[in-house]
mmCIF file with all atom_site columns, C-alpha atoms in Angstrom:
data_model
loop_
_atom_site.group_PDB
_atom_site.id
_atom_site.type_symbol
_atom_site.label_atom_id
_atom_site.label_alt_id
_atom_site.label_comp_id
_atom_site.label_asym_id
_atom_site.label_entity_id
_atom_site.label_seq_id
_atom_site.pdbx_PDB_ins_code
_atom_site.Cartn_x
_atom_site.Cartn_y
_atom_site.Cartn_z
_atom_site.occupancy
_atom_site.B_iso_or_equiv
_atom_site.pdbx_formal_charge
_atom_site.auth_seq_id
_atom_site.auth_comp_id
_atom_site.auth_asym_id
_atom_site.auth_atom_id
_atom_site.pdbx_PDB_model_num
ATOM 1   C CA . ARG A 1 1   ? 83.636  -20.128 -60.471 1.00 0.00 ? 253 ARG A CA 1
ATOM 2   C CA . LYS A 1 2   ? 86.073  -21.216 -57.752 1.00 0.00 ? 254 LYS A CA 1
ATOM 3   C CA . GLU A 1 3   ? 89.333  -22.737 -58.990 1.00 0.00 ? 255 GLU A CA 1
ATOM 4   C CA . VAL A 1 4   ? 88.736  -25.927 -57.017 1.00 0.00 ? 256 VAL A CA 1
ATOM 5   C CA . GLU A 1 5   ? 85.340  -26.603 -55.525 1.00 0.00 ? 257 GLU A CA 1
ATOM 6   C CA . GLN A 1 6   ? 84.283  -29.258 -53.031 1.00 0.00 ? 258 GLN A CA 1
ATOM 7   C CA . ASP A 1 7   ? 81.191  -29.987 -50.987 1.00 0.00 ? 259 ASP A CA 1
ATOM 8   C CA . PRO A 1 8   ? 82.336  -29.173 -47.434 1.00 0.00 ? 260 PRO A CA 1
ATOM 9   C CA . GLY A 1 9   ? 80.057  -31.814 -45.881 1.00 0.00 ? 261 GLY A CA 1
ATOM 10  C CA . PRO A 1 10  ? 80.230  -33.084 -43.218 1.00 0.00 ? 262 PRO A CA 1
ATOM 11  C CA . PHE A 1 11  ? 79.633  -36.605 -44.395 1.00 0.00 ? 263 PHE A CA 1
ATOM 12  C CA . ASN A 1 12  ? 78.629  -38.778 -41.438 1.00 0.00 ? 264 ASN A CA 1
ATOM 13  C CA . VAL A 1 13  ? 78.844  -42.486 -42.238 1.00 0.00 ? 265 VAL A CA 1
ATOM 14  C CA . PRO A 1 14  ? 78.919  -45.729 -40.217 1.00 0.00 ? 266 PRO A CA 1
ATOM 15  C CA . GLU A 1 15  ? 81.982  -47.926 -40.123 1.00 0.00 ? 267 GLU A CA 1
ATOM 16  C CA . GLY A 1 16  ? 82.146  -50.187 -43.132 1.00 0.00 ? 268 GLY A CA 1
ATOM 17  C CA . ALA A 1 17  ? 80.247  -47.814 -45.403 1.00 0.00 ? 269 ALA A CA 1
ATOM 18  C CA . THR A 1 18  ? 81.338  -46.721 -48.850 1.00 0.00 ? 270 THR A CA 1
ATOM 19  C CA . VAL A 1 19  ? 81.549  -42.966 -49.348 1.00 0.00 ? 271 VAL A CA 1
ATOM 20  C CA . ALA A 1 20  ? 82.373  -40.830 -52.369 1.00 0.00 ? 272 ALA A CA 1
ATOM 21  C CA . PHE A 1 21  ? 83.604  -37.256 -52.602 1.00 0.00 ? 273 PHE A CA 1
ATOM 22  C CA . ASN A 1 22  ? 83.555  -35.069 -55.659 1.00 0.00 ? 274 ASN A CA 1
ATOM 23  C CA . CYS A 1 23  ? 85.518  -32.062 -56.742 1.00 0.00 ? 275 CYS A CA 1
ATOM 24  C CA . THR A 1 24  ? 85.371  -29.754 -59.756 1.00 0.00 ? 276 THR A CA 1
ATOM 25  C CA . TYR A 1 25  ? 88.129  -27.551 -61.116 1.00 0.00 ? 277 TYR A CA 1
ATOM 26  C CA . SER A 1 26  ? 87.903  -24.517 -63.364 1.00 0.00 ? 278 SER A CA 1
ATOM 27  C CA . ASN A 1 27  ? 91.115  -24.612 -65.422 1.00 0.00 ? 279 ASN A CA 1
ATOM 28  C CA . SER A 1 28  ? 90.600  -27.060 -68.270 1.00 0.00 ? 280 SER A CA 1
ATOM 29  C CA . ALA A 1 29  ? 94.347  -27.139 -68.992 1.00 0.00 ? 281 ALA A CA 1
ATOM 30  C CA . SER A 1 30  ? 95.184  -28.543 -65.529 1.00 0.00 ? 282 SER A CA 1
ATOM 31  C CA . GLN A 1 31  ? 97.580  -31.460 -65.630 1.00 0.00 ? 283 GLN A CA 1
ATOM 32  C CA . SER A 1 32  ? 98.223  -32.713 -62.114 1.00 0.00 ? 284 SER A CA 1
ATOM 33  C CA . PHE A 1 33  ? 95.670  -33.745 -59.537 1.00 0.00 ? 285 PHE A CA 1
ATOM 34  C CA . PHE A 1 34  ? 95.937  -35.055 -55.996 1.00 0.00 ? 286 PHE A CA 1
ATOM 35  C CA . TRP A 1 35  ? 93.922  -36.004 -52.973 1.00 0.00 ? 287 TRP A CA 1
ATOM 36  C CA . TYR A 1 36  ? 95.361  -35.048 -49.596 1.00 0.00 ? 288 TYR A CA 1
ATOM 37  C CA . ARG A 1 37  ? 93.895  -35.656 -46.164 1.00 0.00 ? 289 ARG A CA 1
ATOM 38  C CA . GLN A 1 38  ? 94.143  -33.215 -43.300 1.00 0.00 ? 290 GLN A CA 1
ATOM 39  C CA . ASP A 1 39  ? 93.482  -34.023 -39.689 1.00 0.00 ? 291 ASP A CA 1
ATOM 40  C CA . CYS A 1 40  ? 92.394  -31.219 -37.389 1.00 0.00 ? 292 CYS A CA 1
ATOM 41  C CA . ARG A 1 41  ? 95.138  -28.537 -37.183 1.00 0.00 ? 293 ARG A CA 1
ATOM 42  C CA . LYS A 1 42  ? 97.677  -30.826 -38.838 1.00 0.00 ? 294 LYS A CA 1
ATOM 43  C CA . GLU A 1 43  ? 99.529  -30.707 -42.132 1.00 0.00 ? 295 GLU A CA 1
ATOM 44  C CA . PRO A 1 44  ? 98.046  -31.978 -45.416 1.00 0.00 ? 296 PRO A CA 1
ATOM 45  C CA . LYS A 1 45  ? 99.202  -35.544 -46.079 1.00 0.00 ? 297 LYS A CA 1
ATOM 46  C CA . LEU A 1 46  ? 99.277  -36.998 -49.557 1.00 0.00 ? 298 LEU A CA 1
ATOM 47  C CA . LEU A 1 47  ? 96.649  -39.666 -50.002 1.00 0.00 ? 299 LEU A CA 1
ATOM 48  C CA . MET A 1 48  ? 97.125  -40.319 -53.698 1.00 0.00 ? 300 MET A CA 1
ATOM 49  C CA . SER A 1 49  ? 97.830  -38.768 -57.051 1.00 0.00 ? 301 SER A CA 1
ATOM 50  C CA . VAL A 1 50  ? 94.977  -38.943 -59.575 1.00 0.00 ? 302 VAL A CA 1
ATOM 51  C CA . TYR A 1 51  ? 95.749  -40.322 -63.014 1.00 0.00 ? 303 TYR A CA 1
ATOM 52  C CA . SER A 1 52  ? 93.716  -40.017 -66.200 1.00 0.00 ? 304 SER A CA 1
ATOM 53  C CA . SER A 1 53  ? 92.962  -43.729 -66.264 1.00 0.00 ? 305 SER A CA 1
ATOM 54  C CA . GLY A 1 54  ? 91.849  -43.753 -62.649 1.00 0.00 ? 306 GLY A CA 1
ATOM 55  C CA . ASN A 1 55  ? 93.820  -45.435 -59.911 1.00 0.00 ? 307 ASN A CA 1
ATOM 56  C CA . GLU A 1 56  ? 93.311  -47.464 -56.792 1.00 0.00 ? 308 GLU A CA 1
ATOM 57  C CA . ASP A 1 57  ? 95.270  -47.760 -53.566 1.00 0.00 ? 309 ASP A CA 1
ATOM 58  C CA . GLY A 1 58  ? 93.781  -50.300 -51.216 1.00 0.00 ? 310 GLY A CA 1
ATOM 59  C CA . ARG A 1 59  ? 90.353  -49.071 -50.142 1.00 0.00 ? 311 ARG A CA 1
ATOM 60  C CA . PHE A 1 60  ? 90.757  -45.778 -52.008 1.00 0.00 ? 312 PHE A CA 1
ATOM 61  C CA . THR A 1 61  ? 89.896  -45.182 -55.664 1.00 0.00 ? 313 THR A CA 1
ATOM 62  C CA . ALA A 1 62  ? 90.411  -41.908 -57.505 1.00 0.00 ? 314 ALA A CA 1
ATOM 63  C CA . GLN A 1 63  ? 88.852  -41.002 -60.851 1.00 0.00 ? 315 GLN A CA 1
ATOM 64  C CA . LEU A 1 64  ? 89.424  -38.100 -63.204 1.00 0.00 ? 316 LEU A CA 1
ATOM 65  C CA . ASN A 1 65  ? 86.947  -36.880 -65.823 1.00 0.00 ? 317 ASN A CA 1
ATOM 66  C CA . ARG A 1 66  ? 88.696  -34.259 -67.922 1.00 0.00 ? 318 ARG A CA 1
ATOM 67  C CA . ALA A 1 67  ? 85.667  -33.527 -70.086 1.00 0.00 ? 319 ALA A CA 1
ATOM 68  C CA . SER A 1 68  ? 83.606  -32.564 -67.046 1.00 0.00 ? 320 SER A CA 1
ATOM 69  C CA . GLN A 1 69  ? 86.605  -31.198 -65.087 1.00 0.00 ? 321 GLN A CA 1
ATOM 70  C CA . TYR A 1 70  ? 85.659  -33.455 -62.238 1.00 0.00 ? 322 TYR A CA 1
ATOM 71  C CA . ILE A 1 71  ? 87.664  -35.564 -59.779 1.00 0.00 ? 323 ILE A CA 1
ATOM 72  C CA . SER A 1 72  ? 86.297  -38.136 -57.374 1.00 0.00 ? 324 SER A CA 1
ATOM 73  C CA . LEU A 1 73  ? 87.512  -40.143 -54.407 1.00 0.00 ? 325 LEU A CA 1
ATOM 74  C CA . LEU A 1 74  ? 85.821  -43.349 -53.303 1.00 0.00 ? 326 LEU A CA 1
ATOM 75  C CA . ILE A 1 75  ? 86.519  -44.863 -49.902 1.00 0.00 ? 327 ILE A CA 1
ATOM 76  C CA . ARG A 1 76  ? 85.340  -48.428 -49.342 1.00 0.00 ? 328 ARG A CA 1
ATOM 77  C CA . ASP A 1 77  ? 84.890  -50.159 -45.990 1.00 0.00 ? 329 ASP A CA 1
ATOM 78  C CA . SER A 1 78  ? 85.315  -46.922 -44.008 1.00 0.00 ? 330 SER A CA 1
ATOM 79  C CA . LYS A 1 79  ? 87.339  -47.072 -40.792 1.00 0.00 ? 331 LYS A CA 1
ATOM 80  C CA . LEU A 1 80  ? 87.125  -44.792 -37.783 1.00 0.00 ? 332 LEU A CA 1
ATOM 81  C CA . SER A 1 81  ? 90.645  -43.633 -38.662 1.00 0.00 ? 333 SER A CA 1
ATOM 82  C CA . ASP A 1 82  ? 89.400  -42.336 -42.025 1.00 0.00 ? 334 ASP A CA 1
ATOM 83  C CA . SER A 1 83  ? 87.715  -39.449 -40.173 1.00 0.00 ? 335 SER A CA 1
ATOM 84  C CA . ALA A 1 84  ? 89.457  -36.343 -41.523 1.00 0.00 ? 336 ALA A CA 1
ATOM 85  C CA . THR A 1 85  ? 89.101  -33.554 -44.064 1.00 0.00 ? 337 THR A CA 1
ATOM 86  C CA . TYR A 1 86  ? 89.823  -34.630 -47.640 1.00 0.00 ? 338 TYR A CA 1
ATOM 87  C CA . LEU A 1 87  ? 91.428  -31.980 -49.812 1.00 0.00 ? 339 LEU A CA 1
ATOM 88  C CA . CYS A 1 88  ? 91.112  -31.941 -53.574 1.00 0.00 ? 340 CYS A CA 1
ATOM 89  C CA . VAL A 1 89  ? 94.269  -30.375 -54.992 1.00 0.00 ? 341 VAL A CA 1
ATOM 90  C CA . VAL A 1 90  ? 95.051  -29.251 -58.536 1.00 0.00 ? 342 VAL A CA 1
ATOM 91  C CA . ASP A 1 91  ? 98.294  -28.032 -60.098 1.00 0.00 ? 343 ASP A CA 1
ATOM 92  C CA . PRO A 1 92  ? 96.984  -26.120 -63.123 1.00 0.00 ? 344 PRO A CA 1
ATOM 93  C CA . GLY A 1 93  ? 100.336 -25.417 -64.727 1.00 0.00 ? 345 GLY A CA 1
ATOM 94  C CA . ASN A 1 94  ? 102.390 -28.387 -63.505 1.00 0.00 ? 346 ASN A CA 1
ATOM 95  C CA . THR A 1 95  ? 104.599 -25.792 -61.812 1.00 0.00 ? 347 THR A CA 1
ATOM 96  C CA . GLY A 1 96  ? 104.103 -26.907 -58.239 1.00 0.00 ? 348 GLY A CA 1
ATOM 97  C CA . LYS A 1 97  ? 101.680 -24.112 -57.435 1.00 0.00 ? 349 LYS A CA 1
ATOM 98  C CA . LEU A 1 98  ? 99.016  -26.243 -55.781 1.00 0.00 ? 350 LEU A CA 1
ATOM 99  C CA . ILE A 1 99  ? 95.467  -24.958 -55.636 1.00 0.00 ? 351 ILE A CA 1
ATOM 100 C CA . PHE A 1 100 ? 93.520  -26.463 -52.754 1.00 0.00 ? 352 PHE A CA 1
ATOM 101 C CA . GLY A 1 101 ? 89.814  -26.959 -52.387 1.00 0.00 ? 353 GLY A CA 1
ATOM 102 C CA . GLN A 1 102 ? 88.106  -26.065 -49.150 1.00 0.00 ? 354 GLN A CA 1
ATOM 103 C CA . GLY A 1 103 ? 88.004  -29.743 -48.187 1.00 0.00 ? 355 GLY A CA 1
ATOM 104 C CA . THR A 1 104 ? 85.274  -32.272 -47.445 1.00 0.00 ? 356 THR A CA 1
ATOM 105 C CA . THR A 1 105 ? 84.900  -33.412 -43.870 1.00 0.00 ? 357 THR A CA 1
ATOM 106 C CA . LEU A 1 106 ? 84.275  -37.091 -43.200 1.00 0.00 ? 358 LEU A CA 1
ATOM 107 C CA . GLN A 1 107 ? 83.150  -38.464 -39.850 1.00 0.00 ? 359 GLN A CA 1
ATOM 108 C CA . VAL A 1 108 ? 83.070  -42.230 -39.550 1.00 0.00 ? 360 VAL A CA 1
ATOM 109 C CA . LYS A 1 109 ? 80.948  -43.404 -36.618 1.00 0.00 ? 361 LYS A CA 1
ATOM 110 C CA . PRO A 1 110 ? 81.120  -46.775 -34.824 1.00 0.00 ? 362 PRO A CA 1
ATOM 111 C CA . GLU B 2 1   ? 110.513 -42.269 -43.978 1.00 0.00 ? 284 GLU B CA 1
ATOM 112 C CA . PRO B 2 2   ? 112.173 -38.902 -44.687 1.00 0.00 ? 285 PRO B CA 1
ATOM 113 C CA . GLU B 2 3   ? 110.099 -35.891 -43.713 1.00 0.00 ? 286 GLU B CA 1
ATOM 114 C CA . VAL B 2 4   ? 109.991 -32.130 -43.914 1.00 0.00 ? 287 VAL B CA 1
ATOM 115 C CA . THR B 2 5   ? 110.680 -30.534 -40.538 1.00 0.00 ? 288 THR B CA 1
ATOM 116 C CA . GLN B 2 6   ? 109.635 -27.071 -39.423 1.00 0.00 ? 289 GLN B CA 1
ATOM 117 C CA . THR B 2 7   ? 110.596 -24.902 -36.460 1.00 0.00 ? 290 THR B CA 1
ATOM 118 C CA . PRO B 2 8   ? 109.262 -23.463 -34.288 1.00 0.00 ? 291 PRO B CA 1
ATOM 119 C CA . SER B 2 9   ? 105.940 -25.259 -33.929 1.00 0.00 ? 292 SER B CA 1
ATOM 120 C CA . HIS B 2 10  ? 104.357 -22.112 -32.493 1.00 0.00 ? 293 HIS B CA 1
ATOM 121 C CA . GLN B 2 11  ? 105.575 -18.507 -32.762 1.00 0.00 ? 294 GLN B CA 1
ATOM 122 C CA . VAL B 2 12  ? 103.960 -15.611 -30.923 1.00 0.00 ? 295 VAL B CA 1
ATOM 123 C CA . THR B 2 13  ? 105.065 -12.170 -32.091 1.00 0.00 ? 296 THR B CA 1
ATOM 124 C CA . GLN B 2 14  ? 104.050 -8.562  -31.594 1.00 0.00 ? 297 GLN B CA 1
ATOM 125 C CA . MET B 2 15  ? 102.590 -6.758  -34.604 1.00 0.00 ? 298 MET B CA 1
ATOM 126 C CA . GLY B 2 16  ? 105.269 -4.941  -36.552 1.00 0.00 ? 299 GLY B CA 1
ATOM 127 C CA . GLN B 2 17  ? 108.028 -7.340  -35.568 1.00 0.00 ? 300 GLN B CA 1
ATOM 128 C CA . GLU B 2 18  ? 110.019 -9.475  -37.954 1.00 0.00 ? 301 GLU B CA 1
ATOM 129 C CA . VAL B 2 19  ? 109.619 -13.227 -37.862 1.00 0.00 ? 302 VAL B CA 1
ATOM 130 C CA . ILE B 2 20  ? 111.587 -16.044 -39.503 1.00 0.00 ? 303 ILE B CA 1
ATOM 131 C CA . LEU B 2 21  ? 110.053 -19.459 -40.003 1.00 0.00 ? 304 LEU B CA 1
ATOM 132 C CA . ARG B 2 22  ? 112.416 -22.320 -40.667 1.00 0.00 ? 305 ARG B CA 1
ATOM 133 C CA . CYS B 2 23  ? 112.119 -25.494 -42.677 1.00 0.00 ? 306 CYS B CA 1
ATOM 134 C CA . VAL B 2 24  ? 114.365 -28.416 -43.537 1.00 0.00 ? 307 VAL B CA 1
ATOM 135 C CA . PRO B 2 25  ? 113.070 -29.998 -46.762 1.00 0.00 ? 308 PRO B CA 1
ATOM 136 C CA . ILE B 2 26  ? 113.579 -33.646 -47.638 1.00 0.00 ? 309 ILE B CA 1
ATOM 137 C CA . SER B 2 27  ? 117.227 -34.007 -48.608 1.00 0.00 ? 310 SER B CA 1
ATOM 138 C CA . ASN B 2 28  ? 116.937 -35.157 -52.233 1.00 0.00 ? 311 ASN B CA 1
ATOM 139 C CA . HIS B 2 29  ? 114.108 -32.754 -53.082 1.00 0.00 ? 312 HIS B CA 1
ATOM 140 C CA . LEU B 2 30  ? 114.869 -29.822 -55.357 1.00 0.00 ? 313 LEU B CA 1
ATOM 141 C CA . TYR B 2 31  ? 111.657 -27.774 -55.176 1.00 0.00 ? 314 TYR B CA 1
ATOM 142 C CA . PHE B 2 32  ? 110.525 -25.973 -52.046 1.00 0.00 ? 315 PHE B CA 1
ATOM 143 C CA . TYR B 2 33  ? 107.298 -24.218 -51.204 1.00 0.00 ? 316 TYR B CA 1
ATOM 144 C CA . TRP B 2 34  ? 105.517 -22.198 -48.552 1.00 0.00 ? 317 TRP B CA 1
ATOM 145 C CA . TYR B 2 35  ? 101.778 -22.272 -47.986 1.00 0.00 ? 318 TYR B CA 1
ATOM 146 C CA . ARG B 2 36  ? 99.590  -20.746 -45.340 1.00 0.00 ? 319 ARG B CA 1
ATOM 147 C CA . GLN B 2 37  ? 96.239  -21.666 -43.856 1.00 0.00 ? 320 GLN B CA 1
ATOM 148 C CA . ILE B 2 38  ? 94.221  -19.131 -41.922 1.00 0.00 ? 321 ILE B CA 1
ATOM 149 C CA . LEU B 2 39  ? 92.063  -20.834 -39.286 1.00 0.00 ? 322 LEU B CA 1
ATOM 150 C CA . GLY B 2 40  ? 88.924  -22.263 -40.854 1.00 0.00 ? 323 GLY B CA 1
ATOM 151 C CA . GLN B 2 41  ? 90.044  -21.475 -44.401 1.00 0.00 ? 324 GLN B CA 1
ATOM 152 C CA . LYS B 2 42  ? 91.698  -23.374 -47.218 1.00 0.00 ? 325 LYS B CA 1
ATOM 153 C CA . VAL B 2 43  ? 95.405  -23.883 -47.748 1.00 0.00 ? 326 VAL B CA 1
ATOM 154 C CA . GLU B 2 44  ? 96.855  -21.090 -49.920 1.00 0.00 ? 327 GLU B CA 1
ATOM 155 C CA . PHE B 2 45  ? 100.036 -21.083 -52.007 1.00 0.00 ? 328 PHE B CA 1
ATOM 156 C CA . LEU B 2 46  ? 102.584 -18.411 -51.149 1.00 0.00 ? 329 LEU B CA 1
ATOM 157 C CA . VAL B 2 47  ? 105.770 -19.133 -53.082 1.00 0.00 ? 330 VAL B CA 1
ATOM 158 C CA . SER B 2 48  ? 107.816 -21.780 -54.851 1.00 0.00 ? 331 SER B CA 1
ATOM 159 C CA . PHE B 2 49  ? 111.616 -21.889 -54.941 1.00 0.00 ? 332 PHE B CA 1
ATOM 160 C CA . TYR B 2 50  ? 114.043 -23.758 -57.150 1.00 0.00 ? 333 TYR B CA 1
ATOM 161 C CA . ASN B 2 51  ? 117.731 -23.459 -57.900 1.00 0.00 ? 334 ASN B CA 1
ATOM 162 C CA . ASN B 2 52  ? 118.135 -20.660 -55.369 1.00 0.00 ? 335 ASN B CA 1
ATOM 163 C CA . GLU B 2 53  ? 115.487 -18.418 -56.776 1.00 0.00 ? 336 GLU B CA 1
ATOM 164 C CA . ILE B 2 54  ? 111.761 -17.845 -56.606 1.00 0.00 ? 337 ILE B CA 1
ATOM 165 C CA . SER B 2 55  ? 109.910 -19.705 -59.357 1.00 0.00 ? 338 SER B CA 1
ATOM 166 C CA . GLU B 2 56  ? 106.455 -18.361 -58.679 1.00 0.00 ? 339 GLU B CA 1
ATOM 167 C CA . LYS B 2 57  ? 104.697 -16.314 -56.027 1.00 0.00 ? 340 LYS B CA 1
ATOM 168 C CA . SER B 2 58  ? 101.105 -15.472 -55.225 1.00 0.00 ? 341 SER B CA 1
ATOM 169 C CA . GLU B 2 59  ? 99.486  -12.094 -54.620 1.00 0.00 ? 342 GLU B CA 1
ATOM 170 C CA . ILE B 2 60  ? 99.726  -12.772 -50.889 1.00 0.00 ? 343 ILE B CA 1
ATOM 171 C CA . PHE B 2 61  ? 103.530 -12.868 -51.135 1.00 0.00 ? 344 PHE B CA 1
ATOM 172 C CA . ASP B 2 62  ? 104.113 -9.126  -51.161 1.00 0.00 ? 345 ASP B CA 1
ATOM 173 C CA . ASP B 2 63  ? 107.225 -7.095  -50.315 1.00 0.00 ? 346 ASP B CA 1
ATOM 174 C CA . GLN B 2 64  ? 106.906 -7.976  -46.640 1.00 0.00 ? 347 GLN B CA 1
ATOM 175 C CA . PHE B 2 65  ? 107.725 -11.593 -47.430 1.00 0.00 ? 348 PHE B CA 1
ATOM 176 C CA . SER B 2 66  ? 111.016 -13.128 -48.485 1.00 0.00 ? 349 SER B CA 1
ATOM 177 C CA . VAL B 2 67  ? 112.480 -16.608 -48.746 1.00 0.00 ? 350 VAL B CA 1
ATOM 178 C CA . GLU B 2 68  ? 116.027 -17.817 -48.522 1.00 0.00 ? 351 GLU B CA 1
ATOM 179 C CA . ARG B 2 69  ? 118.052 -20.992 -48.616 1.00 0.00 ? 352 ARG B CA 1
ATOM 180 C CA . PRO B 2 70  ? 120.918 -19.873 -46.410 1.00 0.00 ? 353 PRO B CA 1
ATOM 181 C CA . ASP B 2 71  ? 122.744 -23.207 -46.499 1.00 0.00 ? 354 ASP B CA 1
ATOM 182 C CA . GLY B 2 72  ? 122.404 -26.670 -47.987 1.00 0.00 ? 355 GLY B CA 1
ATOM 183 C CA . SER B 2 73  ? 119.590 -27.782 -45.742 1.00 0.00 ? 356 SER B CA 1
ATOM 184 C CA . ASN B 2 74  ? 117.462 -24.881 -44.451 1.00 0.00 ? 357 ASN B CA 1
ATOM 185 C CA . PHE B 2 75  ? 114.724 -22.988 -46.257 1.00 0.00 ? 358 PHE B CA 1
ATOM 186 C CA . THR B 2 76  ? 113.330 -19.934 -44.487 1.00 0.00 ? 359 THR B CA 1
ATOM 187 C CA . LEU B 2 77  ? 110.343 -17.624 -44.781 1.00 0.00 ? 360 LEU B CA 1
ATOM 188 C CA . LYS B 2 78  ? 110.768 -14.124 -43.384 1.00 0.00 ? 361 LYS B CA 1
ATOM 189 C CA . ILE B 2 79  ? 107.956 -11.687 -42.721 1.00 0.00 ? 362 ILE B CA 1
ATOM 190 C CA . ARG B 2 80  ? 109.487 -8.249  -42.221 1.00 0.00 ? 363 ARG B CA 1
ATOM 191 C CA . SER B 2 81  ? 106.771 -6.333  -40.395 1.00 0.00 ? 364 SER B CA 1
ATOM 192 C CA . THR B 2 82  ? 104.014 -8.629  -39.254 1.00 0.00 ? 365 THR B CA 1
ATOM 193 C CA . LYS B 2 83  ? 100.343 -7.692  -39.327 1.00 0.00 ? 366 LYS B CA 1
ATOM 194 C CA . LEU B 2 84  ? 97.437  -9.167  -37.393 1.00 0.00 ? 367 LEU B CA 1
ATOM 195 C CA . GLU B 2 85  ? 96.181  -10.803 -40.584 1.00 0.00 ? 368 GLU B CA 1
ATOM 196 C CA . ASP B 2 86  ? 99.447  -12.757 -40.919 1.00 0.00 ? 369 ASP B CA 1
ATOM 197 C CA . SER B 2 87  ? 98.228  -14.993 -38.094 1.00 0.00 ? 370 SER B CA 1
ATOM 198 C CA . ALA B 2 88  ? 97.927  -18.440 -39.667 1.00 0.00 ? 371 ALA B CA 1
ATOM 199 C CA . MET B 2 89  ? 99.479  -21.860 -39.915 1.00 0.00 ? 372 MET B CA 1
ATOM 200 C CA . TYR B 2 90  ? 102.456 -21.787 -42.270 1.00 0.00 ? 373 TYR B CA 1
ATOM 201 C CA . PHE B 2 91  ? 103.386 -25.005 -44.034 1.00 0.00 ? 374 PHE B CA 1
ATOM 202 C CA . CYS B 2 92  ? 106.624 -25.741 -45.822 1.00 0.00 ? 375 CYS B CA 1
ATOM 203 C CA . ALA B 2 93  ? 106.616 -28.408 -48.531 1.00 0.00 ? 376 ALA B CA 1
ATOM 204 C CA . SER B 2 94  ? 109.118 -29.982 -50.879 1.00 0.00 ? 377 SER B CA 1
ATOM 205 C CA . SER B 2 95  ? 109.077 -32.187 -53.966 1.00 0.00 ? 378 SER B CA 1
ATOM 206 C CA . VAL B 2 96  ? 111.523 -33.972 -56.237 1.00 0.00 ? 379 VAL B CA 1
ATOM 207 C CA . GLN B 2 97  ? 110.176 -32.287 -59.347 1.00 0.00 ? 380 GLN B CA 1
ATOM 208 C CA . SER B 2 98  ? 107.626 -29.497 -59.716 1.00 0.00 ? 381 SER B CA 1
ATOM 209 C CA . ASN B 2 99  ? 104.967 -31.867 -61.073 1.00 0.00 ? 382 ASN B CA 1
ATOM 210 C CA . GLN B 2 100 ? 105.502 -34.519 -58.406 1.00 0.00 ? 383 GLN B CA 1
ATOM 211 C CA . PRO B 2 101 ? 103.572 -34.807 -55.140 1.00 0.00 ? 384 PRO B CA 1
ATOM 212 C CA . GLN B 2 102 ? 104.586 -32.378 -52.433 1.00 0.00 ? 385 GLN B CA 1
ATOM 213 C CA . HIS B 2 103 ? 105.328 -33.467 -48.899 1.00 0.00 ? 386 HIS B CA 1
ATOM 214 C CA . PHE B 2 104 ? 104.399 -31.072 -46.132 1.00 0.00 ? 387 PHE B CA 1
ATOM 215 C CA . GLY B 2 105 ? 105.985 -30.266 -42.817 1.00 0.00 ? 388 GLY B CA 1
ATOM 216 C CA . ASP B 2 106 ? 103.799 -30.199 -39.716 1.00 0.00 ? 389 ASP B CA 1
ATOM 217 C CA . GLY B 2 107 ? 103.612 -26.434 -39.812 1.00 0.00 ? 390 GLY B CA 1
ATOM 218 C CA . THR B 2 108 ? 104.368 -23.376 -37.704 1.00 0.00 ? 391 THR B CA 1
ATOM 219 C CA . ARG B 2 109 ? 101.442 -21.698 -36.012 1.00 0.00 ? 392 ARG B CA 1
ATOM 220 C CA . LEU B 2 110 ? 102.089 -17.949 -36.171 1.00 0.00 ? 393 LEU B CA 1
ATOM 221 C CA . SER B 2 111 ? 100.126 -15.771 -33.769 1.00 0.00 ? 394 SER B CA 1
ATOM 222 C CA . ILE B 2 112 ? 100.418 -11.988 -34.132 1.00 0.00 ? 395 ILE B CA 1
ATOM 223 C CA . LEU B 2 113 ? 99.361  -9.937  -31.117 1.00 0.00 ? 396 LEU B CA 1
#
């Protein structure tokens, strides 16, 4: 099983749509979780940390299910500028050694 | 907003040559990292660095690789004898603590000929 697994997509959605991405991780002892976004050939940019209780930042909501080792990201009211690759990232040992998923590509169409 | 800066943005080098990639982490950050991303593949951890020593390194980070903090601001990655398969985007990152979010520089594209 891959350490961090994501559906690569692409997800093609119209503007204004709600879209959800999922991610699973293999190390049940993992403590820190993040979503990053990456535009083509650019650096990963932190979107949000993921907390056990779930957290929201504007149109973005992240959820963590430790029992199922599953992380999700929900984007509401999609904008054209949301088009990017969304990276699920896990720090299994809280040491700063980030393990990245392959990424899920989102294309928002007018 | 403070940011991690990397130079050069693109480095072209002959196979077998040494290359040094440079990074200036965010000034109040204590933990520094290097990652690489081969074209079309996922981002991979190379090494973490704290208190002037390596904290952790991956299998990729073999004897050809080294890191250094030569002064109070720079953090460098050296590849001693480059191979074709070292061609990738190299990202530097830094964080306040090891369990806090990491902020990435905009990367150095390394092309080995």
